[in-house]
XYZ file of C-alpha atoms in Angstrom:
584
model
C 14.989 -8.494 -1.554
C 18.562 -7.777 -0.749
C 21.587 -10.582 -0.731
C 22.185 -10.364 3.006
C 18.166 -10.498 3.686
C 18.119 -14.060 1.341
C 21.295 -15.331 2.581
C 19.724 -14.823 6.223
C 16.714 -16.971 5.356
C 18.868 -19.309 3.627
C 21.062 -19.990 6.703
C 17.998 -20.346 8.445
C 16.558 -23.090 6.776
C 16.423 -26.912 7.879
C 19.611 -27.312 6.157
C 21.745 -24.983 7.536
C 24.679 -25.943 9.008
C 24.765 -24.204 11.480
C 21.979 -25.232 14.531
C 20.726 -23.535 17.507
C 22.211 -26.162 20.631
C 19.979 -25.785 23.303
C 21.852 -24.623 26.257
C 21.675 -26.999 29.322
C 21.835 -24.842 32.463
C 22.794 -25.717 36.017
C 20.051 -24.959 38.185
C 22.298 -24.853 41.315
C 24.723 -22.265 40.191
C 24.684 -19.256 42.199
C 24.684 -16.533 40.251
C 25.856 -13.495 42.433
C 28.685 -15.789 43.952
C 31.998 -13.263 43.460
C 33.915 -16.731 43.546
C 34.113 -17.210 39.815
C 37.565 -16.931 38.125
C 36.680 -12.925 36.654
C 35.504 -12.305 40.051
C 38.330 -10.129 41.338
C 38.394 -8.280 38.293
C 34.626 -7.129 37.978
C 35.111 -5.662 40.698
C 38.092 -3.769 40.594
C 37.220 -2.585 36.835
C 33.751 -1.315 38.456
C 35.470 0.752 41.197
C 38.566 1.942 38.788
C 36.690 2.531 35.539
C 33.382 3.261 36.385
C 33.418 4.618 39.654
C 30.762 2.691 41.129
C 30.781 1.033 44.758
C 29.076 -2.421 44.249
C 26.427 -4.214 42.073
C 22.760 -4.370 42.000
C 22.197 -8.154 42.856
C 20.463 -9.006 39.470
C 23.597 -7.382 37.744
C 26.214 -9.370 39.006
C 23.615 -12.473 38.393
C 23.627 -11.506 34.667
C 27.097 -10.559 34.231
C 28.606 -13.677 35.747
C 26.232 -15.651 33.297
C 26.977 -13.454 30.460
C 30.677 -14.486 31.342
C 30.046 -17.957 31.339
C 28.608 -18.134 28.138
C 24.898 -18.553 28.940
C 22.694 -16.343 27.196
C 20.754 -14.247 29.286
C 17.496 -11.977 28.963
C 17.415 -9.044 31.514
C 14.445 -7.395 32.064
C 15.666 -4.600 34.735
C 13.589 -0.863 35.509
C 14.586 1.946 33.778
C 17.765 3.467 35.627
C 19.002 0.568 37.196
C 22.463 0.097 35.435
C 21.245 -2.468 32.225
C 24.250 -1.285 29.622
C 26.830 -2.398 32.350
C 25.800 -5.794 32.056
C 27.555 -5.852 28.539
C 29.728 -3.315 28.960
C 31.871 -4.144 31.964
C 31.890 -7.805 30.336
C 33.534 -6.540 27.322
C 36.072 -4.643 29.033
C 37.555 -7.972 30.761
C 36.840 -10.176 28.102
C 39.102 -10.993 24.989
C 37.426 -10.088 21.957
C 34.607 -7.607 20.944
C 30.925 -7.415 22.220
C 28.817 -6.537 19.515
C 25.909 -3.961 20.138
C 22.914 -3.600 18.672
C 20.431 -0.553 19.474
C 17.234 1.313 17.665
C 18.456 4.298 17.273
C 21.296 5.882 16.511
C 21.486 8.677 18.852
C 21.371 5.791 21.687
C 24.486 4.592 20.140
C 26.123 8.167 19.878
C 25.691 8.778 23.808
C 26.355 5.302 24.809
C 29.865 5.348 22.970
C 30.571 8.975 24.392
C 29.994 8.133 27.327
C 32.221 4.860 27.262
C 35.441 6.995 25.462
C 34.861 9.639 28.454
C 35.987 5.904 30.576
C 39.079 5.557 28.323
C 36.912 2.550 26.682
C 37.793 1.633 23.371
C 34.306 1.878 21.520
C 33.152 2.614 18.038
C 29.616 2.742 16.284
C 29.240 2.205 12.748
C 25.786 3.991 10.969
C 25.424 5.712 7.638
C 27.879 8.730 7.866
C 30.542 6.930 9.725
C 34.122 8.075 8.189
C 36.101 5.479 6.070
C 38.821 5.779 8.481
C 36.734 4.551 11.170
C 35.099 1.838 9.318
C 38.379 0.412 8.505
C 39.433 1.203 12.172
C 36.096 -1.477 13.161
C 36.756 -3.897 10.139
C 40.613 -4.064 10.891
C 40.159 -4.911 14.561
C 37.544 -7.845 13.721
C 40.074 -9.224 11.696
C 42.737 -8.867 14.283
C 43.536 -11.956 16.311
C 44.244 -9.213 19.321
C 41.569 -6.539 18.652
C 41.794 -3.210 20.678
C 38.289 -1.859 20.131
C 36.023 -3.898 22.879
C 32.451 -2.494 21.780
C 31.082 -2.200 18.081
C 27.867 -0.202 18.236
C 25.286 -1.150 15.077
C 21.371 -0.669 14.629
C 19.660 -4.208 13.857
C 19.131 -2.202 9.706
C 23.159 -3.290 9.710
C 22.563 -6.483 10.439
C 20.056 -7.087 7.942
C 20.948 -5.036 5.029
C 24.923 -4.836 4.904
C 26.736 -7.668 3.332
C 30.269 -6.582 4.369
C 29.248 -5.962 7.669
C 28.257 -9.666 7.735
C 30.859 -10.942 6.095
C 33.942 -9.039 8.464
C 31.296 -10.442 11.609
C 31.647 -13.684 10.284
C 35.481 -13.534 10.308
C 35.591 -12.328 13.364
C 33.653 -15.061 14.985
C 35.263 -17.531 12.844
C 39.022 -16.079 14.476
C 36.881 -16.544 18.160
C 37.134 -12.900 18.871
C 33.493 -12.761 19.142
C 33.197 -12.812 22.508
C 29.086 -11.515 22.810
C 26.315 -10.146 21.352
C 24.103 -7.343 23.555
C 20.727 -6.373 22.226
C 19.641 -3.105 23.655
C 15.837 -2.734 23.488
C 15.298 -6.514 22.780
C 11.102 -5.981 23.059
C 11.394 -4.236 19.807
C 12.302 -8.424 18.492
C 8.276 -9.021 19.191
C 5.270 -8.599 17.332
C 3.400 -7.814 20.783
C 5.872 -5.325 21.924
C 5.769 -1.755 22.190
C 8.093 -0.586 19.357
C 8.076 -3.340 17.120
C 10.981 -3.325 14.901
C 11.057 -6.092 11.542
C 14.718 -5.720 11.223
C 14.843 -6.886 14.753
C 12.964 -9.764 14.105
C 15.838 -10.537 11.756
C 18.463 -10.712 14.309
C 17.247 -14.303 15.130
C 19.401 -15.174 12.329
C 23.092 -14.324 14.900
C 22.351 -17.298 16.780
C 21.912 -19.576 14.128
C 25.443 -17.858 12.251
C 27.191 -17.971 15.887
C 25.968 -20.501 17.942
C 29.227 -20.649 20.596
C 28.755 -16.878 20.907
C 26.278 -15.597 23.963
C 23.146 -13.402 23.564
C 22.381 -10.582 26.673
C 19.177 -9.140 25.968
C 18.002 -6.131 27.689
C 14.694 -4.477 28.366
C 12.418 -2.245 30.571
C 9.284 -3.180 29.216
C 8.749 -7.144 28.761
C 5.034 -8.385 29.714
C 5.296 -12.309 29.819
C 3.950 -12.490 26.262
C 7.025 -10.240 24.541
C 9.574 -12.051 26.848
C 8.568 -15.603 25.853
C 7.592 -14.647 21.978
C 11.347 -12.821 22.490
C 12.946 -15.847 23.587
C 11.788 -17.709 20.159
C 12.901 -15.320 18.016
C 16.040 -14.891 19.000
C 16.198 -18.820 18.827
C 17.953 -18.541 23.296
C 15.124 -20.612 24.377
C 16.978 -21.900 27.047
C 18.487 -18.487 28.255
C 18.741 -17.045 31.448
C 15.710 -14.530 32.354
C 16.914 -12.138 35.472
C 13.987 -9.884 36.126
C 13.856 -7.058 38.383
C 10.890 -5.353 39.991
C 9.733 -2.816 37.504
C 7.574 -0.939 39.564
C 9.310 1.940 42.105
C 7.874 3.200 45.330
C 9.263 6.249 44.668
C 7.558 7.671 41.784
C 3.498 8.808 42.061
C 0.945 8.193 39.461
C -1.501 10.425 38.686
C -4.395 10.753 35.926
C -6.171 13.858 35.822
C -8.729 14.835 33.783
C -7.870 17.371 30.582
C -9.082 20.414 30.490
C -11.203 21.498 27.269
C -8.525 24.290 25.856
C -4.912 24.135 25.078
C -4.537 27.198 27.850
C -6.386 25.659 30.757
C -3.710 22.955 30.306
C -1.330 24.518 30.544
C -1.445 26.840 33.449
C -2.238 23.341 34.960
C 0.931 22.335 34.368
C 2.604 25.895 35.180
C 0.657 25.931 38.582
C 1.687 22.229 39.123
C 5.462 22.917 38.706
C 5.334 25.829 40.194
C 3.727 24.798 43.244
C 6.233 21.552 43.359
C 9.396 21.537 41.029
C 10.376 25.189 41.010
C 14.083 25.040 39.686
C 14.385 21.115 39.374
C 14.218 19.373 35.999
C 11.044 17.538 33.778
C 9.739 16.061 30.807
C 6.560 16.666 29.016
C 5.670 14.023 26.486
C 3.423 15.587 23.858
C 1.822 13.981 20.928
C 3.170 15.963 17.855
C 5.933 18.090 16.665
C 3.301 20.802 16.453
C 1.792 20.026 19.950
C 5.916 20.259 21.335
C 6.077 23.763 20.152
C 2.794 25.466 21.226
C 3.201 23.765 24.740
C 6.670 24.959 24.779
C 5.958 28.590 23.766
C 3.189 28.380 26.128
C 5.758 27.540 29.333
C 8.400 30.290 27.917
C 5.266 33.156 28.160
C 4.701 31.469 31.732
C 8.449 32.310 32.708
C 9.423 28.618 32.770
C 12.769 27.569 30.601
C 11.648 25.179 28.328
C 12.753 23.825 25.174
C 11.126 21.163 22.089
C 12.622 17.966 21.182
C 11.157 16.107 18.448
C 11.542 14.752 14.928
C 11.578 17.848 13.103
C 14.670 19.191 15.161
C 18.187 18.797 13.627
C 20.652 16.405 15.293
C 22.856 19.376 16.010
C 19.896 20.983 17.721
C 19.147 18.213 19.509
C 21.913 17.909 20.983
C 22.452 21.483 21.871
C 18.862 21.293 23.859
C 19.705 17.656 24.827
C 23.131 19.243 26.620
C 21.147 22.219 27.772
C 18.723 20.278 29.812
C 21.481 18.219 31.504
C 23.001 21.246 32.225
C 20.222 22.909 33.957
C 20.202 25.573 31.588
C 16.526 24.861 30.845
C 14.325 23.243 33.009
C 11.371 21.295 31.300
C 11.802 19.242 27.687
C 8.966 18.800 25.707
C 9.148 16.446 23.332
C 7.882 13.573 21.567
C 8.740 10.017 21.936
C 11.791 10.941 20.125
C 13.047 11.617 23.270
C 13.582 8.898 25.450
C 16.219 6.228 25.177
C 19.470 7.370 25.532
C 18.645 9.755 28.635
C 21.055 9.661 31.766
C 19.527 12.465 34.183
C 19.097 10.802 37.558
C 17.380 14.125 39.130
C 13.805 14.636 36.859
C 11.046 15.228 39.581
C 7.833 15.222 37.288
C 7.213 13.233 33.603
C 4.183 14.925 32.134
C 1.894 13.165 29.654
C 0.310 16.395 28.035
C -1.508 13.181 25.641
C -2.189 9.233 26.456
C 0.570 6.958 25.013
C -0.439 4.316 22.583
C 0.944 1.524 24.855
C 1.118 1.237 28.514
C 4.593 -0.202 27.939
C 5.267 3.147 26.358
C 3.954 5.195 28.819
C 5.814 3.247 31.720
C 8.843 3.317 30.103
C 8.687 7.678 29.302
C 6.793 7.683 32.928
C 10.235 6.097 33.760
C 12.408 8.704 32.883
C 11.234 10.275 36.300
C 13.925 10.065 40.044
C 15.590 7.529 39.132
C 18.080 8.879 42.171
C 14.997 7.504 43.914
C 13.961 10.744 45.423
C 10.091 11.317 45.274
C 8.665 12.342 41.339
C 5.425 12.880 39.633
C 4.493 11.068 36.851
C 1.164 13.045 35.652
C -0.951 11.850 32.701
C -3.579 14.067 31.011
C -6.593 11.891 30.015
C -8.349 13.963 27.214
C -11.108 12.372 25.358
C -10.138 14.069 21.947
C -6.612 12.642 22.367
C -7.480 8.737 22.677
C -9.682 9.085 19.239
C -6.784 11.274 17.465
C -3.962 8.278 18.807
C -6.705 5.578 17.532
C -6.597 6.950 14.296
C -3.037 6.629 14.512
C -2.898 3.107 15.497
C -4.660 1.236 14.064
C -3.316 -0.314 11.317
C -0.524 -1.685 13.857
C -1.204 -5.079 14.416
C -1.594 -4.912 18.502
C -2.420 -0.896 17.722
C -5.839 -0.852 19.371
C -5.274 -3.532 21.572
C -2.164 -1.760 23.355
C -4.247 1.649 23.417
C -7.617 0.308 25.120
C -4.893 -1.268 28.013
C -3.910 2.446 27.866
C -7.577 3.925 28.267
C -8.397 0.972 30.928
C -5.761 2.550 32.833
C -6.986 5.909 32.911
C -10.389 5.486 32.976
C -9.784 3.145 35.979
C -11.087 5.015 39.313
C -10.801 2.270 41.871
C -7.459 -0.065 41.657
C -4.261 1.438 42.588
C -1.879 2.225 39.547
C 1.023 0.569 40.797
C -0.843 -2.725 40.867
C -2.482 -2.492 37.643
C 0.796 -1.832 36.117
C 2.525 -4.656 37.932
C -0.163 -6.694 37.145
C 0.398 -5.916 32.960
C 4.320 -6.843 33.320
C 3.356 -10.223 35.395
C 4.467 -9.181 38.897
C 1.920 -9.804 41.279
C 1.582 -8.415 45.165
C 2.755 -4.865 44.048
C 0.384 -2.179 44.848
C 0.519 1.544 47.117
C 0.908 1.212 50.533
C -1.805 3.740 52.326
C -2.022 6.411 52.043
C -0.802 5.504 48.616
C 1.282 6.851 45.991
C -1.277 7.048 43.068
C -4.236 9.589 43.013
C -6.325 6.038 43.309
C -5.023 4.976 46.704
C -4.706 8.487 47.941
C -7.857 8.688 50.050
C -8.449 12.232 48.820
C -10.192 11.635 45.707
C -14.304 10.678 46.518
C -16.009 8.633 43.987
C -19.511 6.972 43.887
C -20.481 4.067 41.786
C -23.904 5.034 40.110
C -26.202 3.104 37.624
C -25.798 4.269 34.220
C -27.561 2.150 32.561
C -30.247 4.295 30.889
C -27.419 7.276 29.806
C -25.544 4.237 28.432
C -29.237 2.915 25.972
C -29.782 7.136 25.489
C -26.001 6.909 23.717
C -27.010 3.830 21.825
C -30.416 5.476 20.466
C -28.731 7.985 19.383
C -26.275 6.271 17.587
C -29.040 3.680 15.897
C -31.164 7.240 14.995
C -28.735 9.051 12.946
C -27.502 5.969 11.732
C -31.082 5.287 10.131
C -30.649 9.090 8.614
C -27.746 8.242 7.175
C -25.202 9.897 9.233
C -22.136 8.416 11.988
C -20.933 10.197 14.979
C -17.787 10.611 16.175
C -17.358 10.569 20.197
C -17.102 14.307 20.536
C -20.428 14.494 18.353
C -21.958 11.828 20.151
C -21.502 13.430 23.918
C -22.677 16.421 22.259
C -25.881 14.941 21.351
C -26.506 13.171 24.296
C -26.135 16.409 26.278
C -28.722 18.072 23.911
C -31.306 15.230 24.081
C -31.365 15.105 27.716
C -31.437 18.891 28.277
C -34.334 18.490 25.539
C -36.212 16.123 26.898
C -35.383 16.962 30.596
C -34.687 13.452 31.625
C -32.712 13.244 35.341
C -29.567 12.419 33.344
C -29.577 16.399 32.069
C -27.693 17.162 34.876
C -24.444 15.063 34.070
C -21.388 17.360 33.042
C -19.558 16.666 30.004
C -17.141 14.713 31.586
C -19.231 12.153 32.989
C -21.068 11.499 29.848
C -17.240 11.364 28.597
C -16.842 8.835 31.292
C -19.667 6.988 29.849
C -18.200 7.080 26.826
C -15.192 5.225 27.661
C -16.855 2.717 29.862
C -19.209 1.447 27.131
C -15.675 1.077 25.283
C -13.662 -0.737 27.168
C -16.756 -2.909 27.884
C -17.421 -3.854 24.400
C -20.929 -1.885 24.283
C -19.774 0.537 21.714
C -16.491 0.144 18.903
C -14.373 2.178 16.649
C -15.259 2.285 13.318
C -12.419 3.582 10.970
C -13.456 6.023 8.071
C -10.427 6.756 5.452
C -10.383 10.155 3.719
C -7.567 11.015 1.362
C -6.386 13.644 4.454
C -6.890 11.385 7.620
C -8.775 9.234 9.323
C -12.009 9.854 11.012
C -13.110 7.611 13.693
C -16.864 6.422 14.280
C -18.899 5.409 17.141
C -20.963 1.884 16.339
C -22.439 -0.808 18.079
C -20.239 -3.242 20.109
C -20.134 -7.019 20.696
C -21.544 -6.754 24.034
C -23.874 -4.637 23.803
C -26.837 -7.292 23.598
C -25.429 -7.461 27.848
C -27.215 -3.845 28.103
C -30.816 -5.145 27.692
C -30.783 -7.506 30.700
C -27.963 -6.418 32.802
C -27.144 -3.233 34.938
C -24.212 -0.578 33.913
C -22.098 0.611 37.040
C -19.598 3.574 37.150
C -17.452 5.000 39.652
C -17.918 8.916 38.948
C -16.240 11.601 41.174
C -18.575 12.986 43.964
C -19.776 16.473 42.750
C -17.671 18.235 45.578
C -14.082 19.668 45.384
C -11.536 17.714 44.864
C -8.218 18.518 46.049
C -5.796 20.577 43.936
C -2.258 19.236 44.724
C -2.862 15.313 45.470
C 0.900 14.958 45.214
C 1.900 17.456 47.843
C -0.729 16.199 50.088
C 0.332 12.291 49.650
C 3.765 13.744 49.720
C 3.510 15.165 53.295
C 1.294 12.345 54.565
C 3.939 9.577 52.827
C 7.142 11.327 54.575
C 8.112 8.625 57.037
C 7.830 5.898 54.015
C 9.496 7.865 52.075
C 12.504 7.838 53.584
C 12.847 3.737 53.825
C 12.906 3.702 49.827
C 16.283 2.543 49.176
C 17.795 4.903 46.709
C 19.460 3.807 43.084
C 22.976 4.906 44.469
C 25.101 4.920 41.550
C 23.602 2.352 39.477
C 22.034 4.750 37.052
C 25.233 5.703 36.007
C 26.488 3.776 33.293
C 22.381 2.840 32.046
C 21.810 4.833 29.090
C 18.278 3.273 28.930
């Protein structure tokens, strides 16, 4: 255990001497007043630095708290100006605002994009120069300090004792006027992205109690935003919350096809048909799956380019610049590309795998108009893929829990998208407004609700009959015997395609009928098919399943809801400028 990690939990102890004071707040004070004594000045540095007209609402709310010394926790959509919430604040404000993101490549465009304002801002991380360093460790000394923004992951924090102890002076001197924590989810157990050394930054309100705390976040469920509240020892702050969900973008789920190249000529016909010359992302699930994808779209005549861990930082920048550019026109990547991106015009986010949280896949899905024109955010459901991300996740602690919310999303054939994914971040009354702007509320897609109960018992037979043999199947060998048995024994159920005993499948899942069962090899991990807790239910009760209607379905839902959504369309109020200083 390192010095700074015990001297953390030492301070942190009944005895410390230094407390959290609850913060008493007055319930009357209007927050987006512009009569407060900085008032005049926000403004003017907004217009004259940054270039921007006016203020979201719920930014002026947080800023004029942040400037008052409450802290604050901001849960605000992706693209709708969070990082100027600290930043302008630290431009008027005496002192230095201290910064703490996941990654370092956040930090690197964040502080580029602050010196291209004339803003003096520096980031310390492992290869930082000396003369920098000292530049950062002079000014928190200074009783005048010119830099305004010190940029550090929450590993600093934990693991650097001169970092500490120059952060200590500078509080002690009062020139430390805030503390912003970029990506603050990543402080809870049951968020997406859990991060342990965030869970130490608890510890900077206990050190500097007089100082403020601005959290910031586009994925909080209730759950991560109270347990994030504890942790970071503000539970008295300041929660601003904006809607998460935009009208603009449309959710769709589509089913995968069975071979890498059926996919993709989906996805070439589908940009094609809709985004010809205008810019995308396409999430993949491996460094390996980037590449063939991407060599895939380059043999399709489509510019594309990979992204992902494997990539050196100067090529990831080069592709990174490229994209902005226009040079190329789709990304794909893994989830190493995400935070940190400030492209306003992406029409489509494509899912080419599921995510392993919802919160993930909302905040990636994100990355889509956020100049609040019209995008596509397409996810391909694969069967395959949720078993290969299981395998993956499960020794996370909320691992499978955060997937099946995933797979209950997809599988879902009957409640609009929007709504179930302003239901999971506790906003309620948020759904499509017909026609719709999800493939569920579309009105194009036909589905029937049929009695499944005896294909359901078939799967469980043949799960209890190999078992007794001595063998487990996985769910790819499982759908494969069920097709057999019922061709074999010519039961009305031969007739079901693969993807409905898929369906099936996934239904006796997220039910509880059937379970993962997790089989370690010294190569990988090889997931079962077993019994589930519910599955007693299936003797007395009946199974019900929306399937599609064995007719055609229509090939370009988005155009169609497009065309029929026009006049809607045009009411959405668009993002303006605020986009433009959010590096999130």
């Amino acid at each position: 255990m390192t010095d700074i990690v015990q001297e953390i939990k030492d301070n942190s102890s009944p005895h410390s001497n230094t407390k959290h004071v609850p913060q008493l707040h007055n319930t009357d004070v209007d927050w987006s007043s512009k009569n407060f004594p900085w008032s005049a000045e926000l403004d003017k540095t907004l217009q004259d630095v940054f270039q921007i007209k006016h203020f979201h609402p719920v930014q002026l709310q947080a800023i004029n708290s942040t400037m008052s010394k409450c802290d604050v926790l901001l849960i605000m959509s992706t693209g709708g100006g969070k990082s100027l919430c600290f930043q302008l604040p630290a431009i008027i404000s005496k002192g230095i605002t201290l910064v703490v993101t996941p990654l370092v490549s956040l930090m690197e465009d964040q502080v580029l994009n602050l010196k291209q304002y004339g803003i003096k801002a520096h980031m310390l991380k492992a290869d930082s120069s000396m003369d920098d360093v000292m530049e950062v460790y002079d000014s928190m000394k200074s009783p005048n300090p010119q830099v305004k923004l010190v940029y550090v992951t929450p590993e600093k924090i934990s693991k650097s004792k001169q970092f500490m102890s120059h952060l200590d002076k500078c509080y002690k001197s009062g020139n430390l006027s805030r503390i912003a924590i970029d990506e603050v989810h990543c402080v809870s157990q049951w968020g997406n992205d859990f991060r342990p050394d965030y869970k130490m930054l608890g510890i900077l309100k206990r050190l500097y109690p007089s100082t403020p705390i601005i959290g910031l976040t586009a994925t909080s469920t209730n759950k991560v935003t109270f347990d994030t509240k504890q942790l970071l020892n503000i539970p008295d702050c300041l929660v601003f919350r904006t809607p998460l969900v935009r009208k603009n973008l449309f959710y769709e789920v589509r089913p995968k096809p069975t071979t890498h190249q059926k996919v993709v000529q989906d996805i070439v016909t589908t940009i094609q048909e809709n985004f010809k010359g205008e810019s995308g992302i396409i999430y993949c699930i491996s460094c390996r799956n980037c590449t063939d994808v991407c060599n895939s779209l380059i043999k399709s005549g489509i510019r594309a380019a990979v992204y992902h861990a494997r990539c050196s930082a100067k090529k990831k920048s080069e592709v990174h610049q490229q994209w902005l550019n226009n040079e190329i026109q789709v990304i794909c990547a893994t989830v190493a590309f995400g935070m940190g991106i400030n492209k306003p015009q992406v029409r489509f986010v494509i899912h080419h795998s599921i995510s392993k949280s919802v919160e993930n896949y909302f905040q990636e899905a994100g990355r889509a108009g956020r100049d609040g024109k019209p995008s596509l955010c397409l996810l391909y459901f694969g069967f395959w893929d949720v078993f290969r991300q299981t395998s993956m996740v499960f020794r996370e602690r909320t691992g499978t829990e955060n997937l099946s919310k995933v797979v209950k999303f997809c599988h879902n054939l009957k409640t609009c998208r929007v709504e179930l994914l302003a239901n999971h971040f506790g906003e309620v009354n948020e759904q499509c407004q017909s026609p719709g702007m999800c493939d569920v509320c579309s009105n194009l897609q036909k589905t029937t609700k049929k009695d499944v109960t005896e294909p359901c018992k078939v799967l469980l037979r043949l799960i209890k009959s190999n078992s007794m043999d001595g063998n487990r199947l996985t769910g790819i060998q499982l759908v494969d015997a069920a097709i057999r048995d019922s061709k074999n024994r010519k039961t009305k159920w031969k007739d079901l395609s693969r993807h409905e005993w898929q369906r099936i499948v996934f239904d006796m899942l997220v039910n509880g009928f059937l379970r993962e069962d997790y089989h370690l090899t010294s190569r990988s991990t090889i997931v079962y098919l077993t019994y589930g807790r519910n599955v007693r239910f299936l003797l007395n009760n009946k199974v019900m399943l929306d399937l599609h209607d064995n007719i055609q379905q229509p090939k370009n839902i988005y155009k169609d809801c497009l065309s029929l959504n026009h006049g809607t369309l045009e009411k959405i109020p668009k993002l303006d400028n605020l986009g433009k200083s959010d590096n999130t």
